[in-house]
Coordinates of C-alpha atoms (C1' of nucleotides) in Angstrom, one line a residue:
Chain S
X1 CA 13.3 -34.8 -3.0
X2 CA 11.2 -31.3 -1.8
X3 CA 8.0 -31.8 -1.8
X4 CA 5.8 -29.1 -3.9
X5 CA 4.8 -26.4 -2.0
X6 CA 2.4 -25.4 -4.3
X7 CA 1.1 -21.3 -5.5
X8 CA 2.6 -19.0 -3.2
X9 CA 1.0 -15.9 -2.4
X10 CA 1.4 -12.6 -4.1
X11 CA 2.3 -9.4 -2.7
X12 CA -1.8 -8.2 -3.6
X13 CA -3.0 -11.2 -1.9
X14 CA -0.8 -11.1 1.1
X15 CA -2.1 -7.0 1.3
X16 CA -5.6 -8.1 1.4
X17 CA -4.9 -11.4 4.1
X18 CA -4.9 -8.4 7.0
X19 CA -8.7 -7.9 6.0
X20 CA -10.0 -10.9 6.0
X21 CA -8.5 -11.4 9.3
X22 CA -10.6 -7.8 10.6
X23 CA -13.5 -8.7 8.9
X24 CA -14.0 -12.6 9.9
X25 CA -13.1 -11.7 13.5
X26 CA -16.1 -9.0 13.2
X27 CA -18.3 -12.0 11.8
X28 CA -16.5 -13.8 14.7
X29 CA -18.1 -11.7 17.3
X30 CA -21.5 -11.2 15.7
X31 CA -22.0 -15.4 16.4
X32 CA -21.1 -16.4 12.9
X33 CA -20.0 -20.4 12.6
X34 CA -19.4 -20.5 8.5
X35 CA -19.0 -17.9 5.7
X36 CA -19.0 -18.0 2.3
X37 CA -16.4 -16.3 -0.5
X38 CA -19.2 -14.9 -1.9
X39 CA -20.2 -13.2 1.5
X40 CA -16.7 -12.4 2.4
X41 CA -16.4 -10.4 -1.6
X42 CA -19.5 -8.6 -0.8
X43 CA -18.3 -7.1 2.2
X44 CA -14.8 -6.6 0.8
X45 CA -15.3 -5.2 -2.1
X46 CA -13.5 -8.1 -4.1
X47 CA -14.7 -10.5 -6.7
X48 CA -15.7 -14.5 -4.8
X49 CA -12.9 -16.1 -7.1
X50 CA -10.5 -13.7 -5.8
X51 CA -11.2 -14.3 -2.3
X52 CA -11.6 -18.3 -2.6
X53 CA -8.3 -18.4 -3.8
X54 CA -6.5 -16.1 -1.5
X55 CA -8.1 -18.4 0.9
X56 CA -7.0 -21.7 -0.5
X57 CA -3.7 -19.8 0.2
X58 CA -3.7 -19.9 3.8
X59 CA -6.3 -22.3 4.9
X60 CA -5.8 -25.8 6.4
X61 CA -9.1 -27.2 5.5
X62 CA -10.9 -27.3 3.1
X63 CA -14.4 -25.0 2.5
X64 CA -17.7 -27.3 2.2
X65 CA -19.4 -26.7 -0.3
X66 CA -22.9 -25.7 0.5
X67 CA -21.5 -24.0 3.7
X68 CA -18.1 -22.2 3.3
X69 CA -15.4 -21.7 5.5
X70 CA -15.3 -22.2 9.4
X71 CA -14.8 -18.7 10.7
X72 CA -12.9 -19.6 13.6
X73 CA -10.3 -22.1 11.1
X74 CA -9.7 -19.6 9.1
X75 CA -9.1 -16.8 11.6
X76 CA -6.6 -18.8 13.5
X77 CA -5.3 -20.1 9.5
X78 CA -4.9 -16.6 9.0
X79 CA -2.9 -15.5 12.4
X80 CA -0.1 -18.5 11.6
X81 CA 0.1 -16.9 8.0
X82 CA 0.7 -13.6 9.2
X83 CA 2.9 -14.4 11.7
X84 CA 0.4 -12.8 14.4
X85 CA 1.3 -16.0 16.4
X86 CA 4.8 -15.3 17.0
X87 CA 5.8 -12.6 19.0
X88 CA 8.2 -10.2 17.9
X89 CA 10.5 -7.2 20.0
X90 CA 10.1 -4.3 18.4
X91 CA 11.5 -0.5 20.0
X92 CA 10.8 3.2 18.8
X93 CA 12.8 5.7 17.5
X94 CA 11.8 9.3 18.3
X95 CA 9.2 10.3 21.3
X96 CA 7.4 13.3 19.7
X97 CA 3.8 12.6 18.8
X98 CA 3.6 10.1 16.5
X99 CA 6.4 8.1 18.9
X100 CA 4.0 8.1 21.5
X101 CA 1.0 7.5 20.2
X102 CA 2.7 4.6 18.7
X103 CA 3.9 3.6 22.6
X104 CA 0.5 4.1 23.8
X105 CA -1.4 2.0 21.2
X106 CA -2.6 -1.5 22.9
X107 CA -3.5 -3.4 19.6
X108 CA -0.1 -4.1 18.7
X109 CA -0.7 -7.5 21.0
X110 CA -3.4 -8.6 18.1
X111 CA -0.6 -8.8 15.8
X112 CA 2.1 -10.4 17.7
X113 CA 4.4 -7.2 17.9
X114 CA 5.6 -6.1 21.6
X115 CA 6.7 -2.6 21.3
X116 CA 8.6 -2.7 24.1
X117 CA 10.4 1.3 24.3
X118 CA 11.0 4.5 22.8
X119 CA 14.6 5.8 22.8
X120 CA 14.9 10.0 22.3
X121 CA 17.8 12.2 21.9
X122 CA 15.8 15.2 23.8
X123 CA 15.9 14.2 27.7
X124 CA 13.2 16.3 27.8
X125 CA 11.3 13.3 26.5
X126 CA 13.3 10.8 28.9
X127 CA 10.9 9.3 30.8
X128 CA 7.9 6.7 30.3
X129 CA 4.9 6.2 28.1
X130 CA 1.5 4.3 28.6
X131 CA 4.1 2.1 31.2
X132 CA 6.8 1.5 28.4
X133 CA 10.3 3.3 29.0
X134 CA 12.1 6.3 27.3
X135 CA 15.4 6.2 27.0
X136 CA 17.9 8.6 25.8
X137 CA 19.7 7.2 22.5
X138 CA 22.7 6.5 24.0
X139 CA 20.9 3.4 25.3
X140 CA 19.5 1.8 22.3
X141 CA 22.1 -1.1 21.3
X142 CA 22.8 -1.8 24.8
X143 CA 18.5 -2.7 25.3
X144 CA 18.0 -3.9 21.7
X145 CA 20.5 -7.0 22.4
X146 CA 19.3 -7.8 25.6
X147 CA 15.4 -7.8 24.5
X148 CA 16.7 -9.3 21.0
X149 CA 14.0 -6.5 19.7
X150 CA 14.2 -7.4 15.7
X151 CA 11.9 -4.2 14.4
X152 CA 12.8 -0.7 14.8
X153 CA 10.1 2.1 14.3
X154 CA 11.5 5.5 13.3
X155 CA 9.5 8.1 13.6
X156 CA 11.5 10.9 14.4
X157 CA 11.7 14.3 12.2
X158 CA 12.8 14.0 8.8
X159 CA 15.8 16.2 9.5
X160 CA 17.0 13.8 12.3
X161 CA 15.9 10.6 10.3
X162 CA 19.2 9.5 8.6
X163 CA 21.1 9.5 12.2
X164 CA 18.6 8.0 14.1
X165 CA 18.7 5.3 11.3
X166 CA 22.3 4.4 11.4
X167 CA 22.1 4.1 15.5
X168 CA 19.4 1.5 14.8
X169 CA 21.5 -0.7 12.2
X170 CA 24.3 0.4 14.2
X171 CA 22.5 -1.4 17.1
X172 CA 21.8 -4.0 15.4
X173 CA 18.4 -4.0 13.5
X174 CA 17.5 -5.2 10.7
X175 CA 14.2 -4.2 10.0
X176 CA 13.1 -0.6 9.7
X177 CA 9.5 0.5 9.4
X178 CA 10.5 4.2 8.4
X179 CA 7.6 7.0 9.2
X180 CA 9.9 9.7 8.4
X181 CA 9.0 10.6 5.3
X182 CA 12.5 10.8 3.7
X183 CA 14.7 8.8 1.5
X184 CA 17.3 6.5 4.0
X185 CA 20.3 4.8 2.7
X186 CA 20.6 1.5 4.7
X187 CA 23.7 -1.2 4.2
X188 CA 23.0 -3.9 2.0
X189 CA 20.8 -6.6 4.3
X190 CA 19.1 -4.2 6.2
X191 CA 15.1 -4.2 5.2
X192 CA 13.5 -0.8 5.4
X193 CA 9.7 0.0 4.7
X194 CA 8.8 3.9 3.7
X195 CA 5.1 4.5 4.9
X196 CA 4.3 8.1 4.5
X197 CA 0.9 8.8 5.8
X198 CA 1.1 12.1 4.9
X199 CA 1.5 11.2 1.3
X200 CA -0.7 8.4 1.4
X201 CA -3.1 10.9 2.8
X202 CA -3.0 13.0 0.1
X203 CA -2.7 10.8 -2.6
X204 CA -6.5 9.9 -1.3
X205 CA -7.7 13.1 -0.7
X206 CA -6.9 13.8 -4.3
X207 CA -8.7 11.6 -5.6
X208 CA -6.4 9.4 -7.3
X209 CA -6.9 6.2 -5.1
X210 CA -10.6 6.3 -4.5
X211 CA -11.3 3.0 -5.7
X212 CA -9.1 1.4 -2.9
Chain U
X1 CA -14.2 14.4 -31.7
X2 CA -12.4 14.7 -28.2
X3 CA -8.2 14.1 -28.4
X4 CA -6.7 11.2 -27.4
X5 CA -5.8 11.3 -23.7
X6 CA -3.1 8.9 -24.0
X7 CA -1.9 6.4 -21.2
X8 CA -3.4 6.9 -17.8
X9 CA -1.5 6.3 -14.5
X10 CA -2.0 2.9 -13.3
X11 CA -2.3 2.5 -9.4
X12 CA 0.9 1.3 -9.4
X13 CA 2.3 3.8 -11.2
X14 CA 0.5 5.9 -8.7
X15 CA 1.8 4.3 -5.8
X16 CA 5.3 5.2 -6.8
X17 CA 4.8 9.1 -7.5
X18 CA 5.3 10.1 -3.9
X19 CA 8.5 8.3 -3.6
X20 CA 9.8 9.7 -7.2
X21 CA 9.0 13.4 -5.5
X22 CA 10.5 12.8 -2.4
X23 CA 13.8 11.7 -4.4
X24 CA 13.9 14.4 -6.4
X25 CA 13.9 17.1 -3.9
X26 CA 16.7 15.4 -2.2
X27 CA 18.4 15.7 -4.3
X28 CA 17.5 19.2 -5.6
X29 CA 18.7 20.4 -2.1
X30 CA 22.0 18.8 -2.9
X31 CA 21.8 21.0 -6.0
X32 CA 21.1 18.4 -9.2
X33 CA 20.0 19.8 -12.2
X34 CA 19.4 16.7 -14.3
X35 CA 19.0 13.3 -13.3
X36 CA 18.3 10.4 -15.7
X37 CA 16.0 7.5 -15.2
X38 CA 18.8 5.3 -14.5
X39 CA 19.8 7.6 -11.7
X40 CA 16.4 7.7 -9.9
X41 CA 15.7 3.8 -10.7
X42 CA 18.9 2.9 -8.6
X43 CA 18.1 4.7 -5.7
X44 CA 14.6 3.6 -5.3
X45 CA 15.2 0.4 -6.4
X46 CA 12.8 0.0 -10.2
X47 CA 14.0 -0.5 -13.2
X48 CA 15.1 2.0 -14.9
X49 CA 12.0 1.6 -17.9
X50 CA 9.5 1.9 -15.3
X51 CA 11.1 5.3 -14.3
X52 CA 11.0 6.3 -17.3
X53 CA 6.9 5.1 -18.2
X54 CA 6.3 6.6 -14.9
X55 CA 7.7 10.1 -15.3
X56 CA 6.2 10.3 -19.1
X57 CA 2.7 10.0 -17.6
X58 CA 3.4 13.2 -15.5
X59 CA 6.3 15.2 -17.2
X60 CA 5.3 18.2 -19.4
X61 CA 8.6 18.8 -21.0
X62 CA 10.2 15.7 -22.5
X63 CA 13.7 14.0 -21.1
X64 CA 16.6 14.9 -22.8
X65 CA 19.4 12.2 -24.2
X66 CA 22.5 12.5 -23.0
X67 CA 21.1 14.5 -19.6
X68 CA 17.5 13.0 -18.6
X69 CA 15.1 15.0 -16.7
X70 CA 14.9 18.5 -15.1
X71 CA 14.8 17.9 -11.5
X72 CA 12.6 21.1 -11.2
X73 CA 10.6 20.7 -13.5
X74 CA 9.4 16.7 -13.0
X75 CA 9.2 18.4 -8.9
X76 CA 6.6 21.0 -10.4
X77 CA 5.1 18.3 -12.7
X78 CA 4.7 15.5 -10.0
X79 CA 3.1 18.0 -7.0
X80 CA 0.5 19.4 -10.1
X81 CA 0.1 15.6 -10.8
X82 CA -0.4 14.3 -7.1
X83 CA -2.8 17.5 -6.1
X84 CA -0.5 19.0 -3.8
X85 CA -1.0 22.5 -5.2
X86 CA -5.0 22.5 -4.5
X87 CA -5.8 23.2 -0.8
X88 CA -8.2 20.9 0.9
X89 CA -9.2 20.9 4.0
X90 CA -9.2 18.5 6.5
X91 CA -10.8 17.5 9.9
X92 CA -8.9 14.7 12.6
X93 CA -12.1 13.0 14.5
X94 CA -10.7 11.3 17.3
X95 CA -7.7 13.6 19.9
X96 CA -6.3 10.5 21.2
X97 CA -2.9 9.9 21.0
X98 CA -2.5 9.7 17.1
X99 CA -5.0 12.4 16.4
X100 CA -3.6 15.0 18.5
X101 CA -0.3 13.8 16.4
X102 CA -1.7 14.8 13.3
X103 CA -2.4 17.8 14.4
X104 CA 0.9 18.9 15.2
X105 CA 2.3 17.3 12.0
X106 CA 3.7 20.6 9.7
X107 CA 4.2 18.5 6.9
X108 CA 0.7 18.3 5.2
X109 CA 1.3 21.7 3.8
X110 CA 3.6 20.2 1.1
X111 CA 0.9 18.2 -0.2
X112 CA -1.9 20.9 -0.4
X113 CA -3.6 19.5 2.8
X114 CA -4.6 21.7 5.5
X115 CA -5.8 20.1 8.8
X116 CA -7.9 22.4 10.3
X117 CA -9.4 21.5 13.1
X118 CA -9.8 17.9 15.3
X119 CA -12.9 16.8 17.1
X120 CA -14.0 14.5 20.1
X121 CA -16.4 13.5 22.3
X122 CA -14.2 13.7 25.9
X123 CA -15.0 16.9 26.9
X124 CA -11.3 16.0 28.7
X125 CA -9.8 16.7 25.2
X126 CA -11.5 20.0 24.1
X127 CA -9.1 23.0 23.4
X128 CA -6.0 23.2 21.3
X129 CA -3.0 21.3 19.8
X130 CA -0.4 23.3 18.0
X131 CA -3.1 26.2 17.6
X132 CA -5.3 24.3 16.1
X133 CA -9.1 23.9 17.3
X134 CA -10.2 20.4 19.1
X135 CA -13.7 21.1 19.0
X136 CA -16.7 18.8 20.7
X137 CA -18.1 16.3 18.2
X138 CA -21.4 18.0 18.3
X139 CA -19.4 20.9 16.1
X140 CA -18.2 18.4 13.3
X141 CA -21.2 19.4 11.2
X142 CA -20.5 23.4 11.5
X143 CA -17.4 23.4 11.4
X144 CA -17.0 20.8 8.1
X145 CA -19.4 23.2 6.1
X146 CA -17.9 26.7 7.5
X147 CA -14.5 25.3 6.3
X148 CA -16.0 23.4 3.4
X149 CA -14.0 20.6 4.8
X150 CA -13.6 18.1 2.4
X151 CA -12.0 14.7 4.0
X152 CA -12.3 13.7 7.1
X153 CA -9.2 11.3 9.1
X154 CA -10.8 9.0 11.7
X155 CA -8.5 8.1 14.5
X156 CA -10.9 7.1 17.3
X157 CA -10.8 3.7 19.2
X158 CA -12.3 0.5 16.8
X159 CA -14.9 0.6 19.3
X160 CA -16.1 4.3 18.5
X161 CA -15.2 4.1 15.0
X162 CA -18.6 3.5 13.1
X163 CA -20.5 6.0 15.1
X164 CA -17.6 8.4 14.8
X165 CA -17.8 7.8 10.7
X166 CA -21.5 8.4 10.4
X167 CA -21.4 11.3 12.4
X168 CA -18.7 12.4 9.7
X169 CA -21.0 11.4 6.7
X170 CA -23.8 13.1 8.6
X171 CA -21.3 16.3 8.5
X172 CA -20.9 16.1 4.7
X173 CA -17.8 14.3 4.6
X174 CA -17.3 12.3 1.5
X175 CA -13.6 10.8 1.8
X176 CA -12.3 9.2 4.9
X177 CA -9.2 8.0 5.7
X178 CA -9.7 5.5 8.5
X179 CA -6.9 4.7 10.6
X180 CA -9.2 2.8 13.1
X181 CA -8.7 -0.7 12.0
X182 CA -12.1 -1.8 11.7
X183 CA -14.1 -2.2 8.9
X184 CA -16.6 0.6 8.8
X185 CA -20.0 0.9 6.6
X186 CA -20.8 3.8 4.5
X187 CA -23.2 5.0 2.3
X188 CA -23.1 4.8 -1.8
X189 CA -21.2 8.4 -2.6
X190 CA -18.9 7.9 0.2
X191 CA -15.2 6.9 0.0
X192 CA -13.2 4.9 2.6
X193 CA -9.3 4.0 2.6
X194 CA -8.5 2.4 5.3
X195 CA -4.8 2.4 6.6
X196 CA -4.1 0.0 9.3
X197 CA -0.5 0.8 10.8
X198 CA -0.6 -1.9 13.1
X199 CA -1.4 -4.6 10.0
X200 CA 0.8 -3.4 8.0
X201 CA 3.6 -3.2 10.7
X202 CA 2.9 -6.6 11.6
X203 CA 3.1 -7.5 7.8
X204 CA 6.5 -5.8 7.4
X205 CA 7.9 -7.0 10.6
X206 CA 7.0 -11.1 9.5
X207 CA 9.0 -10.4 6.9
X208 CA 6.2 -11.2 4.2
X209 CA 6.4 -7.9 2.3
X210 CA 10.5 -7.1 2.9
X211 CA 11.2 -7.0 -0.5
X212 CA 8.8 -3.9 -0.6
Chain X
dT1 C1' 30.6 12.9 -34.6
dA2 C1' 29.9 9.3 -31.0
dG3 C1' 27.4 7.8 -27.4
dA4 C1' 24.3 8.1 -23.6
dT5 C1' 19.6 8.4 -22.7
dT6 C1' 15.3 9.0 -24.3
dG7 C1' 10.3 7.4 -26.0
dT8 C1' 7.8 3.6 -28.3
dT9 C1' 6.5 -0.8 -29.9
dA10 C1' 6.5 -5.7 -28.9
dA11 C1' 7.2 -9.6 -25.7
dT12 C1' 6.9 -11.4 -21.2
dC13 C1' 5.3 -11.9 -16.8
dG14 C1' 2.0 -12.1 -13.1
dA15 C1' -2.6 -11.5 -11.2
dT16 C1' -7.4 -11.6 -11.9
dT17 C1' -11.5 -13.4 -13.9
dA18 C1' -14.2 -16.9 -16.3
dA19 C1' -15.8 -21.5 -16.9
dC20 C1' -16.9 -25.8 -15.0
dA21 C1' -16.6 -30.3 -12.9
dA22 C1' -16.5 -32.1 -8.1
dT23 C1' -18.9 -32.4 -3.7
dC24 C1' -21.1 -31.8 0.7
Chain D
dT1 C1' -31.7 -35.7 -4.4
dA2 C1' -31.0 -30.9 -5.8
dG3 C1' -28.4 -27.0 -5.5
dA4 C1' -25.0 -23.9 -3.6
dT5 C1' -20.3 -23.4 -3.1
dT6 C1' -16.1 -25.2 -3.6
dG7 C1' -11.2 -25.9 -6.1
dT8 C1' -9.0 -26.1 -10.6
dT9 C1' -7.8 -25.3 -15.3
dA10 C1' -7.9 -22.1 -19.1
dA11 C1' -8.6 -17.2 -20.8
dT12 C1' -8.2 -12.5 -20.1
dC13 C1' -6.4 -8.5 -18.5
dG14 C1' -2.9 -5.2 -16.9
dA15 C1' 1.8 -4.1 -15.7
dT16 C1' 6.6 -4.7 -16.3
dT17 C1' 10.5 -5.7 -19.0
dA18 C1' 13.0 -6.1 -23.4
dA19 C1' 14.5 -4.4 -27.8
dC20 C1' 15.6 -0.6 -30.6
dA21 C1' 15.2 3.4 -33.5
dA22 C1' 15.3 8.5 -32.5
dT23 C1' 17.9 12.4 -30.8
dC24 C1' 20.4 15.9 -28.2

DNA sequence: TAGATTGTTAATCGATTAACAATC
DNA sequence: TAGATTGTTAATCGATTAACAATC
């Protein structure tokens, strides 16, 4: 018979996991041993009961009353959670800005992700970035098998987005992270994830999210 | 006696406006008049009742039986909704890599954001990107109340962020968008979103969030 | 007219908050 | 010990879903 696995967590909670990891790593490096819910809410913005039970979530001991949580258990709690631990092969779609900035960004390491190349149908862009390669297209199922790279990040120009998306389930992926801005249709059992900054941007500016 | 205001968005509902506009000028490129709930909720993957909540929070004109919604008109209603027919401007403090992105991003025009300028403290970085200004951080403050610059997006290294952000708040800025994945401190007045790529890659690539 | 699709009212579901006994 | 902080059980709150009459 299964054993209970108890509450799992809800998409809200697992949202807010990523800062509690930032913000206890910051407490982390200012020296702290122990922190309270109460503490973390403050800083967070959240109510104590929220944050004690997104906590009892992911934590392998216990708090102490009287004390709180250990920061550095909980960090590490927290890493396992969010799969930080495991390391994953992930490759880039389109070299124009965003592509690169993307290839030169170093904190991906944090968060167990190895972006490992960019692949471009310009060879104007062939070439390498920050030390990681740029291939041309024609390239991409023959390096995402042999670096078994699971993610694929598409950030190429809306207009060019729908191709560049069947190459990558074409080569093989099955997880697209989509910065494209545009609707995709994906076979069934391919996961894709819209994150338009630009809308999310603006969606701020207008005021409509300020209290997030 | 002030009229009843009805129903107000939730952030959810919110959340799901940009991805509602986006579909529906897909598909008025491929020439749709109409297009029911039913329509829209199979393509983004909701229920076809909280299409319809959704777009009765924002359309002017009621649906009709038998056809559903203009696709021009819910367009029009949904950019009035989300502000993208005000202008705002906008300021990028940080040129690295995704800064100097940013600013060669065209798309912010459709959603009544105009970056204007981008600032840094390299003098390595000063010039131009795309035509627009990168300025020397000791500019910020001119430049934000010349241009009546209204949000600020922060795309410096973690390490730089919080002096980068009260410089910013210094300037007048009282909306930032963070993209420098650390957790910043502002004053009362001042609002913060903070949009952590690499997190939410990570979170999306562990599979936690795939059926997002 | 007949039927598809709407808007609305009520029911369900899930997440947050409140209350409180347990405990270091 | 006394008291702060925990984990848990119950209540509230908000959002989604279901049911259905209205209507083009």
């Amino acid at each position: 018979m299964e054993k209970e696995t108890g509450d799992s967590a809800s998409k809200a909670a697992i949202m807010r996991m990523p800062a509690y990891l930032r913000y206890l790593k910051a407490e982390f490096e200012k020296g702290s041993v122990f922190v309270s819910s109460s503490v973390i809410a403050n800083a967070l913005s959240l109510s104590a009961i929220t944050v004690r039970k997104d906590l009892a979530l992911v934590s392998s001991l216990p708090g102490k009353p009287r004390m709180g949580f250990s920061v550095q258990q909980l960090i590490s709690d927290l890493e396992k959670f969010l799969g930080y631990k495991k390391r994953t092969n992930a490759v880039v779609v389109g070299a124009g800005g965003l592509g690169r900035a993307i290839l030169r960004y170093e904190g991906f390491e944090n968060y167990g992700l190895n972006v490992i190349a960019a692949f471009d149908i310009s060879p104007a862009q062939i070439g390498a970035v920050a030390g990681k390669p740029v291939y041309p297209m024609a390239r991409l199922k023959e390096i995402v098998l042999r670096e078994d790279a699971r993610l694929g990040i598409l950030t190429v120009p809306r207009a060019a987005a729908q191709e560049a998306c069947n190459a990558m389930v074409d080569a093989g992926i099955r997880a697209i992270y989509s910065l494209a801005s545009t609707q995709l249709s994906v076979p069934e059992g391919v996961h894709i994830k819209y994150e338009d900054l630009a809308a999310s941007l603006a969606a701020f500016s207008s005021g409509l999210l300020v209290s997030e």
